[in-house]
Coordinates of C-alpha atoms in Angstrom, one line a residue:
Chain A
X222 CA 70.8 80.4 -13.2
X223 CA 70.2 83.3 -11.0
X224 CA 66.5 82.4 -10.8
X225 CA 67.2 78.8 -9.8
X226 CA 69.7 79.9 -7.1
X227 CA 67.2 82.5 -5.9
X228 CA 64.5 79.9 -5.5
X229 CA 66.7 77.5 -3.5
X230 CA 68.2 80.2 -1.3
X231 CA 64.7 81.5 -0.6
X232 CA 63.7 78.0 0.7
X233 CA 66.8 77.9 2.9
X234 CA 66.3 81.4 4.1
X235 CA 62.9 80.7 5.6
X236 CA 63.9 77.4 7.2
X237 CA 64.9 78.0 10.8
X238 CA 66.8 74.7 11.3
X239 CA 68.8 75.2 8.1
X240 CA 69.7 78.7 9.1
X241 CA 70.8 77.6 12.5
X242 CA 73.0 74.9 11.1
X243 CA 74.6 77.2 8.5
X244 CA 75.3 79.8 11.2
X245 CA 76.8 77.1 13.5
X246 CA 79.0 76.0 10.6
X247 CA 80.5 79.4 10.0
X248 CA 80.9 80.0 13.7
X249 CA 82.9 76.7 13.9
X250 CA 85.0 77.7 10.9
X251 CA 85.9 80.9 12.7
X252 CA 86.7 78.8 15.8
X253 CA 89.9 77.6 14.1
X254 CA 91.2 80.9 15.3
X255 CA 90.7 79.7 18.8
X256 CA 93.5 77.2 18.3
X257 CA 95.7 80.3 18.6
X258 CA 94.7 80.7 22.2
X259 CA 95.9 77.2 23.2
X260 CA 98.7 78.1 25.6
X261 CA 100.3 76.1 28.4
X262 CA 102.5 77.8 30.9
X263 CA 103.8 75.3 33.3
X264 CA 106.8 76.7 35.0
X265 CA 109.8 76.4 32.7
X266 CA 107.8 74.7 29.9
X267 CA 106.1 77.3 27.8
X268 CA 103.9 76.0 25.1
X269 CA 102.0 78.3 22.8
X270 CA 100.5 76.5 19.8
X271 CA 100.2 79.6 17.7
X272 CA 104.0 80.0 18.0
X273 CA 104.7 76.5 17.0
X274 CA 104.6 77.5 13.4
X275 CA 101.1 76.2 12.5
X276 CA 100.1 79.7 11.4
X277 CA 103.1 80.3 9.3
X278 CA 102.5 81.0 5.6
X279 CA 102.1 79.0 3.5
X280 CA 101.7 76.1 5.9
X281 CA 98.6 77.7 7.3
X282 CA 96.7 77.1 4.1
X283 CA 97.3 73.4 4.4
X284 CA 96.6 73.2 8.1
X285 CA 93.4 75.3 8.1
X286 CA 91.8 73.7 5.0
X287 CA 92.5 70.3 6.6
X288 CA 90.8 71.2 9.8
X289 CA 88.0 73.3 8.4
X290 CA 86.9 70.3 6.2
X291 CA 85.9 68.4 9.4
X292 CA 83.0 70.9 9.9
X293 CA 81.5 70.1 6.5
X294 CA 79.3 67.6 8.2
X295 CA 77.1 70.4 9.5
X296 CA 76.4 71.6 6.0
X297 CA 76.0 68.0 4.9
X298 CA 72.9 67.8 7.2
X299 CA 71.5 71.0 5.7
X300 CA 72.0 69.6 2.2
X301 CA 70.6 66.2 2.8
X302 CA 67.5 67.7 4.5
X303 CA 67.0 70.3 1.9
X304 CA 66.6 67.5 -0.6
X305 CA 64.8 64.9 1.5
X306 CA 62.3 67.5 2.9
X307 CA 61.2 68.2 -0.6
X308 CA 60.1 64.5 -0.7
X309 CA 58.5 64.4 2.7
X310 CA 56.6 67.7 2.3
X311 CA 55.7 66.6 -1.2
X312 CA 56.8 70.1 -2.3
X313 CA 59.0 68.5 -5.0
X314 CA 55.7 67.5 -6.7
X315 CA 54.3 70.9 -6.3
X316 CA 57.4 72.6 -7.6
X317 CA 57.2 70.5 -10.8
X318 CA 53.5 71.2 -11.2
X319 CA 54.2 74.9 -10.7
X320 CA 56.5 74.8 -13.7
X321 CA 60.0 73.9 -12.6
X322 CA 61.5 71.1 -14.7
X323 CA 63.3 68.2 -13.1
X324 CA 66.6 69.4 -14.5
X325 CA 66.0 72.9 -13.1
X326 CA 65.2 71.4 -9.8
X327 CA 68.4 69.5 -9.5
X328 CA 70.4 72.4 -10.9
X329 CA 68.9 74.8 -8.3
X330 CA 70.2 72.4 -5.6
X331 CA 73.6 72.0 -7.2
X332 CA 74.0 75.8 -7.6
X333 CA 73.3 76.1 -3.9
X334 CA 76.0 73.5 -3.2
X335 CA 78.4 75.6 -5.3
X336 CA 77.5 78.8 -3.5
X337 CA 77.9 77.3 -0.1
X338 CA 81.3 75.9 -1.1
X339 CA 82.5 79.2 -2.5
X340 CA 81.4 81.1 0.6
X341 CA 83.1 78.5 2.8
X342 CA 86.3 78.7 0.8
X343 CA 86.3 82.5 0.9
X344 CA 85.5 82.5 4.6
X345 CA 88.4 80.1 5.2
X346 CA 90.7 82.3 3.1
X347 CA 89.8 85.4 5.1
X348 CA 90.1 83.7 8.5
X349 CA 93.4 82.1 7.6
X350 CA 94.8 85.3 6.1
X351 CA 94.0 87.2 9.3
X352 CA 95.4 84.5 11.6
X353 CA 98.5 84.3 9.4
X354 CA 99.1 88.0 9.4
X355 CA 98.9 88.0 13.2
X356 CA 101.1 85.0 13.9
X357 CA 103.1 84.1 10.8
X358 CA 106.9 84.5 10.9
X359 CA 106.9 85.3 7.2
X360 CA 104.7 88.0 5.7
X361 CA 106.2 88.5 2.3
X362 CA 103.5 88.6 -0.3
X363 CA 105.0 85.9 -2.5
X364 CA 105.1 83.5 0.5
X365 CA 101.6 84.5 1.7
X366 CA 100.1 83.6 -1.7
X367 CA 102.0 80.4 -2.3
X368 CA 100.4 76.9 -1.8
X369 CA 96.9 78.3 -2.5
X370 CA 96.1 75.0 -4.2
X371 CA 95.0 73.8 -0.8
X372 CA 92.1 76.2 -1.0
X373 CA 91.2 74.9 -4.4
X374 CA 91.3 71.4 -3.0
X375 CA 89.1 72.5 -0.1
X376 CA 86.5 73.8 -2.6
X377 CA 86.5 70.7 -4.8
X378 CA 86.3 68.5 -1.7
X379 CA 83.3 70.4 -0.4
X380 CA 81.5 70.4 -3.7
X381 CA 82.2 66.6 -4.1
X382 CA 81.0 65.8 -0.6
X383 CA 77.9 67.9 -0.8
X384 CA 77.0 66.4 -4.2
X385 CA 77.3 63.0 -2.7
X386 CA 74.9 64.1 0.1
X387 CA 72.5 65.5 -2.5
X388 CA 72.5 62.2 -4.3
X389 CA 71.9 60.3 -1.1
X390 CA 69.0 62.7 -0.3
X391 CA 67.4 61.9 -3.7
X392 CA 68.1 58.2 -3.4
X393 CA 66.9 57.6 0.2
X394 CA 64.3 60.4 0.5
X395 CA 64.7 60.5 4.3
X396 CA 67.4 62.7 5.9
X397 CA 68.2 60.5 8.8
X398 CA 68.5 57.4 6.6
X399 CA 70.6 59.3 4.0
X400 CA 73.1 60.4 6.7
X401 CA 73.1 56.8 8.0
X402 CA 73.8 55.6 4.5
X403 CA 76.8 58.1 4.4
X404 CA 78.3 56.4 7.4
X405 CA 77.6 52.9 6.0
X406 CA 79.3 54.0 2.8
X407 CA 82.3 55.2 4.8
X408 CA 82.4 51.8 6.6
X409 CA 82.1 50.0 3.2
X410 CA 85.2 51.8 1.9
X411 CA 87.0 50.7 5.1
X412 CA 86.0 47.1 4.3
X413 CA 87.2 47.4 0.8
X414 CA 90.5 48.8 2.1
X415 CA 90.8 45.8 4.4
X416 CA 90.0 43.3 1.7
X417 CA 92.5 44.9 -0.7
X418 CA 95.2 44.9 1.9
X419 CA 94.8 41.2 2.4
X420 CA 94.4 40.0 -1.1
X421 CA 96.3 42.4 -3.4
X422 CA 99.6 44.2 -3.4
X423 CA 100.1 47.8 -2.3
X424 CA 100.0 49.2 -5.7
X425 CA 96.6 47.8 -6.6
X426 CA 95.3 48.9 -3.2
X427 CA 96.5 52.5 -3.6
X428 CA 95.1 52.6 -7.1
X429 CA 91.6 51.3 -6.2
X430 CA 91.4 53.3 -3.0
X431 CA 92.1 56.6 -4.6
X432 CA 89.1 56.0 -6.9
X433 CA 86.6 55.4 -4.1
X434 CA 84.5 58.6 -3.6
X435 CA 85.0 59.4 0.1
X436 CA 88.6 58.3 0.1
X437 CA 89.3 60.4 -3.0
X438 CA 87.8 63.4 -1.2
X439 CA 89.9 62.9 2.0
X440 CA 92.9 62.3 -0.2
X441 CA 92.7 65.8 -1.6
X442 CA 94.1 67.4 1.5
X443 CA 96.5 65.1 3.4
X444 CA 97.2 65.2 7.1
X445 CA 99.4 68.3 7.8
X446 CA 100.9 67.2 11.2
X447 CA 104.1 65.5 10.1
X448 CA 104.9 68.5 8.0
X449 CA 105.3 70.7 11.1
X450 CA 108.9 71.6 11.7
X451 CA 108.5 70.9 15.4
X452 CA 107.2 67.4 14.7
X453 CA 109.9 66.8 12.2
X454 CA 112.6 67.8 14.6
X455 CA 111.3 65.3 17.1
X456 CA 110.9 62.6 14.5
X457 CA 114.5 63.1 13.3
X458 CA 115.7 62.8 16.9
X459 CA 114.1 59.4 17.3
X460 CA 115.6 58.4 13.9
X461 CA 112.3 58.4 12.0
X462 CA 112.4 60.1 8.6
X463 CA 109.1 61.3 7.1
X464 CA 108.9 61.1 3.4
X465 CA 105.3 62.0 2.8
X466 CA 103.7 63.5 -0.3
X467 CA 101.6 66.4 0.9
X468 CA 100.9 68.0 -2.5
X469 CA 97.6 68.3 -4.1
X470 CA 97.7 66.4 -7.4
X471 CA 95.7 67.3 -10.5
X472 CA 94.5 63.7 -11.0
X473 CA 93.1 63.7 -7.4
X474 CA 91.1 66.8 -8.2
X475 CA 90.0 65.2 -11.4
X476 CA 88.7 62.1 -9.7
X477 CA 86.6 64.1 -7.3
X478 CA 85.2 66.3 -10.1
X479 CA 84.4 63.1 -11.9
X480 CA 82.4 61.8 -8.9
X481 CA 80.7 65.2 -8.5
X482 CA 79.5 65.0 -12.1
X483 CA 78.4 61.4 -11.7
X484 CA 76.4 62.1 -8.4
X485 CA 74.6 65.1 -10.0
X486 CA 73.8 63.2 -13.1
X487 CA 72.6 60.1 -11.2
X488 CA 70.4 62.4 -9.0
X489 CA 68.8 63.8 -12.2
X490 CA 68.4 60.3 -13.7
X491 CA 66.7 59.0 -10.5
X492 CA 64.4 62.0 -10.4
X493 CA 63.5 61.6 -14.0
X494 CA 62.7 58.0 -13.8
X495 CA 60.6 58.2 -10.7
X496 CA 56.9 58.7 -10.6
X497 CA 56.0 61.0 -7.8
Chain B
X293 CA 38.1 76.9 -30.7
X294 CA 41.6 77.0 -29.2
X295 CA 42.7 73.7 -27.7
X296 CA 44.5 73.9 -24.4
X297 CA 45.4 70.3 -23.9
X298 CA 45.3 67.4 -26.4
X299 CA 45.8 63.9 -25.2
X300 CA 46.3 61.1 -27.7
X301 CA 46.5 57.4 -27.0
X302 CA 48.0 57.9 -23.6
X303 CA 48.9 54.8 -21.7
X304 CA 50.4 54.3 -18.3
X305 CA 51.4 50.9 -16.8
X306 CA 52.4 50.3 -13.2
X307 CA 53.9 46.9 -13.5
X308 CA 51.0 44.6 -14.5
X309 CA 48.4 47.2 -13.8
X310 CA 47.3 49.4 -16.6
X311 CA 46.2 52.6 -14.9
X312 CA 45.5 54.6 -18.0
X313 CA 44.6 52.7 -21.2
X314 CA 44.8 54.3 -24.6
X315 CA 43.1 57.5 -23.5
X316 CA 42.4 60.4 -25.9
X317 CA 40.5 63.6 -25.4
X318 CA 40.9 67.3 -26.0
X319 CA 40.3 70.3 -23.6
X320 CA 39.1 73.4 -25.4
X321 CA 39.3 77.0 -24.1
X322 CA 36.4 78.3 -22.1
X323 CA 34.7 75.2 -21.0
X324 CA 34.5 73.6 -17.6
X325 CA 35.5 69.9 -17.8
X326 CA 34.9 67.2 -15.4
X327 CA 36.9 63.9 -15.3
X328 CA 34.6 61.4 -13.6
X329 CA 35.4 58.0 -12.5
X330 CA 35.4 55.8 -9.4
X331 CA 38.4 55.6 -7.2
X332 CA 41.3 54.0 -9.0
X333 CA 40.0 54.7 -12.5
X334 CA 43.1 56.6 -13.6
X335 CA 42.0 60.2 -13.0
X336 CA 44.9 61.3 -10.9
X337 CA 47.4 59.3 -13.0
X338 CA 46.2 61.1 -16.1
X339 CA 46.6 64.5 -14.5
X340 CA 50.0 63.5 -13.0
X341 CA 51.2 62.7 -16.5
X342 CA 50.2 66.0 -18.1
X343 CA 51.5 67.8 -15.1
X344 CA 55.0 66.3 -15.5
X345 CA 55.1 64.3 -12.3
X346 CA 54.3 60.8 -13.6
X347 CA 56.1 59.3 -16.6
X348 CA 53.9 58.0 -19.4
X349 CA 54.4 54.6 -20.8
X350 CA 53.3 55.4 -24.3
X351 CA 51.1 57.9 -26.2
X352 CA 51.4 61.6 -26.2
X353 CA 50.0 64.8 -24.9
X354 CA 50.5 68.4 -25.9
X355 CA 49.8 71.7 -24.1
X356 CA 48.5 74.6 -26.1
X357 CA 49.9 74.5 -29.7
X358 CA 52.5 71.9 -28.7
X359 CA 55.4 74.3 -29.3
X360 CA 56.3 75.0 -25.7
X361 CA 58.0 72.5 -23.4
X362 CA 55.8 70.9 -20.7
X363 CA 57.4 72.8 -17.8
X364 CA 57.1 76.1 -19.6
X365 CA 53.5 75.4 -20.4
X366 CA 52.8 74.5 -16.8
X367 CA 53.7 78.1 -15.9
X368 CA 50.5 79.1 -17.6
X369 CA 48.5 76.4 -15.8
X370 CA 47.3 76.4 -12.2
X371 CA 47.0 73.0 -10.7
X372 CA 46.2 71.3 -7.4
X373 CA 46.5 67.6 -7.0
X374 CA 45.3 65.7 -4.0
X375 CA 46.7 67.2 -0.8
X376 CA 47.9 70.8 -0.8
X377 CA 51.7 70.7 -0.6
X378 CA 53.6 73.7 0.8
X379 CA 56.6 74.4 3.0
X380 CA 55.2 74.0 6.5
X381 CA 57.7 76.4 8.0
X382 CA 56.8 79.3 5.7
X383 CA 53.8 81.6 6.0
X384 CA 51.1 81.8 3.3
X385 CA 52.7 84.9 1.8
X386 CA 56.2 83.4 1.8
X387 CA 54.9 80.2 0.2
X388 CA 53.1 82.2 -2.5
X389 CA 56.2 84.3 -3.2
X390 CA 58.1 81.1 -3.8
X391 CA 55.4 80.0 -6.3
X392 CA 55.7 83.4 -8.0
X393 CA 59.5 82.9 -8.4
X394 CA 59.0 79.5 -9.9
X395 CA 56.2 80.7 -12.3
X396 CA 58.2 83.8 -13.1
X397 CA 55.4 86.2 -12.2
X398 CA 55.7 89.2 -9.9
X399 CA 54.4 89.4 -6.4
X400 CA 51.6 91.9 -7.1
X401 CA 48.8 89.4 -7.3
X402 CA 49.4 87.7 -4.0
X403 CA 47.0 89.9 -1.9
X404 CA 44.3 89.8 -4.5
X405 CA 44.3 86.0 -4.7
X406 CA 44.4 85.6 -1.0
X407 CA 41.3 87.9 -0.9
X408 CA 39.5 85.6 -3.4
X409 CA 39.9 82.6 -1.2
X410 CA 39.3 84.5 2.1
X411 CA 42.7 84.0 3.7
X412 CA 43.9 87.6 3.8
X413 CA 43.6 87.8 7.5
X414 CA 45.8 84.8 8.0
X415 CA 48.4 85.6 5.4
X416 CA 51.2 85.8 7.9
X417 CA 50.5 82.6 9.7
X418 CA 52.7 79.6 9.1
X419 CA 51.3 77.0 6.7
X420 CA 51.6 74.3 9.4
X421 CA 49.0 76.1 11.5
X422 CA 46.3 76.0 8.8
X423 CA 43.3 73.7 8.9
X424 CA 42.8 71.4 5.9
X425 CA 40.1 73.7 4.4
X426 CA 42.5 76.6 4.7
X427 CA 45.3 74.7 3.1
X428 CA 43.1 73.7 0.2
X429 CA 42.0 77.3 -0.3
X430 CA 45.7 78.4 -0.1
X431 CA 46.4 75.9 -2.8
X432 CA 43.7 77.4 -5.0
X433 CA 45.1 80.9 -4.4
X434 CA 48.5 79.6 -5.4
X435 CA 47.1 78.0 -8.6
X436 CA 45.5 81.3 -9.5
X437 CA 48.6 83.4 -9.0
X438 CA 49.5 83.5 -12.7
X439 CA 45.9 84.0 -13.9
X440 CA 46.1 80.6 -15.5
X441 CA 44.7 79.6 -18.9
X442 CA 43.4 76.5 -17.3
X443 CA 42.8 75.5 -13.7
X444 CA 43.2 71.9 -12.9
X445 CA 41.7 70.6 -9.7
X446 CA 42.0 67.0 -8.5
X447 CA 39.4 66.1 -5.8
X448 CA 39.4 69.6 -4.4
X449 CA 36.8 68.9 -1.8
X450 CA 38.2 65.6 -0.6
X451 CA 38.3 65.3 3.2
X452 CA 36.7 68.7 3.8
X453 CA 33.7 69.4 6.1
X454 CA 30.4 70.5 4.5
X455 CA 31.3 74.2 5.1
X456 CA 34.7 73.8 3.5
X457 CA 33.2 71.9 0.5
X458 CA 30.7 74.7 0.1
X459 CA 33.4 77.4 0.2
X460 CA 35.5 75.6 -2.4
X461 CA 32.6 75.1 -4.7
X462 CA 31.7 78.8 -4.5
X463 CA 35.2 79.7 -5.3
X464 CA 35.3 77.3 -8.3
X465 CA 32.0 78.7 -9.6
X466 CA 33.2 82.2 -9.3
X467 CA 36.4 81.4 -11.2
X468 CA 34.4 79.5 -13.9
X469 CA 32.1 82.5 -14.3
X470 CA 35.1 84.7 -15.2
X471 CA 35.7 82.4 -18.2
X472 CA 38.7 80.4 -16.9
X473 CA 38.9 76.9 -18.4
X474 CA 38.6 74.4 -15.6
X475 CA 39.4 70.7 -15.5
X476 CA 37.9 69.1 -12.4
X477 CA 38.6 65.5 -11.5
X478 CA 36.2 64.0 -9.0
X479 CA 34.3 60.9 -8.0
X480 CA 31.6 63.1 -6.6
X481 CA 28.9 63.3 -9.3
X482 CA 26.9 66.2 -8.0
X483 CA 30.0 68.2 -7.8
X484 CA 30.7 67.7 -11.5
X485 CA 27.0 68.1 -12.4
X486 CA 26.9 71.4 -10.6
X487 CA 29.9 73.1 -12.2
X488 CA 30.9 71.2 -15.4
X489 CA 29.6 71.6 -19.0
X490 CA 31.7 68.8 -20.4
X491 CA 32.7 65.5 -19.0
X492 CA 35.1 62.6 -19.5
X493 CA 34.1 59.4 -17.9
X494 CA 36.8 56.9 -17.0
X495 CA 36.6 53.4 -15.6
X496 CA 39.7 51.2 -15.0
X497 CA 41.8 53.6 -17.2
X498 CA 39.4 53.3 -20.2
X499 CA 37.4 56.2 -21.5
X500 CA 33.7 55.4 -21.5
X501 CA 32.4 58.8 -22.6
X502 CA 33.6 62.3 -23.5
X503 CA 31.4 65.2 -24.5
X504 CA 28.7 67.5 -23.1
X505 CA 27.2 66.5 -19.8
X506 CA 23.6 66.8 -21.1
X507 CA 24.4 64.6 -24.1
X508 CA 26.0 61.9 -22.1
X509 CA 23.1 59.5 -22.7
X510 CA 20.9 59.9 -25.7
X511 CA 17.8 59.9 -23.6
X512 CA 14.6 61.7 -23.8
X513 CA 14.0 61.5 -20.1
X514 CA 11.1 59.8 -18.3
X515 CA 7.8 60.4 -16.6
X516 CA 6.9 59.6 -13.1
X517 CA 3.2 59.1 -12.8
X518 CA 0.6 58.1 -10.1
X519 CA -3.1 57.7 -10.3
X520 CA -5.8 55.7 -8.4
X521 CA -5.8 52.9 -10.9
X522 CA -2.2 52.0 -11.7
X523 CA -2.9 48.8 -13.6
X524 CA -5.1 50.6 -16.1
X525 CA -2.5 53.3 -16.4
X526 CA 0.2 50.9 -17.3
X527 CA -2.0 49.1 -19.8
X528 CA -2.7 52.4 -21.6
X529 CA 1.0 53.5 -21.5
X530 CA 2.0 50.2 -23.1
X531 CA -0.3 51.0 -25.9
X532 CA 1.4 54.3 -26.6
X533 CA 4.4 53.6 -28.9
X534 CA 6.7 56.4 -27.7
X535 CA 7.2 54.7 -24.4
X536 CA 9.8 52.1 -23.9
X537 CA 10.5 50.6 -20.6
X538 CA 7.8 50.9 -17.9
X539 CA 8.4 50.2 -14.3
X540 CA 6.1 50.2 -11.2
X541 CA 7.7 50.6 -7.8
X542 CA 6.0 51.8 -4.6
X543 CA 2.8 52.8 -6.4
X544 CA 5.0 55.0 -8.7
X545 CA 4.9 54.4 -12.4
X546 CA 8.1 55.2 -14.2
X547 CA 7.8 55.4 -18.0
X548 CA 10.9 55.9 -20.2
X549 CA 10.5 57.8 -23.4
X550 CA 11.9 56.6 -26.7
X551 CA 10.9 59.8 -28.4
X552 CA 10.3 63.3 -27.1
X553 CA 6.8 63.9 -25.6
X554 CA 5.6 66.9 -23.7
X555 CA 3.9 66.5 -20.3
X556 CA 0.8 68.4 -21.3
X557 CA 0.3 66.2 -24.3
X558 CA 0.5 63.1 -22.2
X559 CA -1.8 64.5 -19.5
X560 CA -4.4 65.4 -22.1
X561 CA -4.1 62.0 -23.8
X562 CA -4.5 60.1 -20.5
X563 CA -7.5 62.3 -19.4
X564 CA -9.2 61.5 -22.7
X565 CA -8.8 57.8 -21.9
X566 CA -10.4 58.3 -18.5
X567 CA -7.2 58.4 -16.3
X568 CA -6.9 61.2 -13.8
X569 CA -3.3 61.6 -12.7
X570 CA -2.5 62.5 -9.1
X571 CA 1.2 62.9 -9.8
X572 CA 3.0 63.9 -13.0
X573 CA 6.7 64.7 -13.2
X574 CA 8.9 64.8 -16.3
X575 CA 12.6 64.3 -15.6
X576 CA 15.9 63.6 -17.2
X577 CA 18.3 61.1 -15.6
X578 CA 20.6 62.7 -13.1
X579 CA 24.3 62.5 -13.8
X580 CA 24.5 59.8 -11.2
X581 CA 21.9 57.6 -12.9
X582 CA 23.6 58.3 -16.3
X583 CA 27.0 57.5 -14.8
X584 CA 25.9 54.3 -13.3
X585 CA 24.2 53.2 -16.5
X586 CA 27.4 54.0 -18.4
X587 CA 29.8 52.3 -16.0
X588 CA 27.6 49.2 -15.6
X589 CA 26.8 48.7 -19.2
X590 CA 30.4 48.1 -20.4

């Protein structure tokens, strides 16, 4: 396992564009901290976002993992191109001739996906922890370390999404087309959503939608806004009552893990069946 | 003799097209093999199958004693097929280090192998800046990194200029002289003739011949003769039973032997019959002639 990871990271290390994208990604992750500096000071109205409670433990875990997940697109480009470039440079062929098996080849990519996801999650953990310690109103240990399942969801979400990208890279063999396919797929899920809304009842719709890969991934971490106490106060005043399920459910995690396994297995199957 | 690669009844179909048809042959240690065949005869497909990049339709092949998996066996093989494939953004040394990681050998041989192919001075240049000849030489260096049991080369001089072709051939000869088994696929006959001791001839995926180069056609060679009276010469030659086919072209008489005959014996015989030769050459068919005979006959 170490050998395979070593091989793949070596390839990434020497590719300048991949390196730039990875660095950009982590810089953007850190930029979540910049939200703290959003501050309006217009006469009597004082607005400081960091003091609205978004960095309160344990809410910060939810808020930050929701936002950080947006930046995953940068890593998606890296992952799609690290797969499709092997086709366009024909280095995949050379790797196999040099003695890498097709299984090892896919595994080396998958391990890299895992490592990038682990590092992202740890990075998010540290950034959120620091932000929280500075701005949170509660700093008791048991509050700080509650609701950490959002980080687990973040990790599973990244692994799932990147595995999908990996599969598209193998399937389409061209990075631009693979990314295009990703958007087409997103659109397709939207169409399915529309069709289900028209022709079936809400229960069937919810059941099918939670199974579709991209939707299942975004389902893992739900929008955190309506959970903010400030927002809820406003909502209560206008007579709206939110009753939203924010929790990360085990079956949602299971669905995404299922897709991850399927994508990796399909990538392997495709590679095995193809003549290069 | 240790066998390195055994191929039995290998078949590959691309849809309706049968690229390799029921092919069997064995590669033994220490020989230099050529796979000969016109374009599209299944050479590259055969190599692709044994190198794990093309899936076979039926049949079997085994590396060494057949106990190791193909990808493990390939770590003891050095191979270049068609174009050299490396990561364009890495330098020569970085690319070779990656190959070392895949083959699980240490980095110590990199400089030595770059020296063999004459790329030591450019070792820190990016692969994308290399000329085709240099890329091909880097590919050879990469194939040699693990001191392979067998070196497989598919059209190694394809697309190179004469100087590049010469450099590659010199390198191949040098490697062959060190006792490395080589399998060379080519449609260039003189290339195979110059370096190979054994040959497998393919046409449309079917094996026409496999064995030693000099035994490819059971032939005793032929004489090329000239004298001042060709008609008389032909008449006398026809009366000698060891000669088979006799052809006259541009004043040159070509007489094919059915049995061995030495040139001095023939010269003496003709002189005794009153024929004085102005030209006498005894030759064997070149590989090209043998190849054409083989591929046309069947």
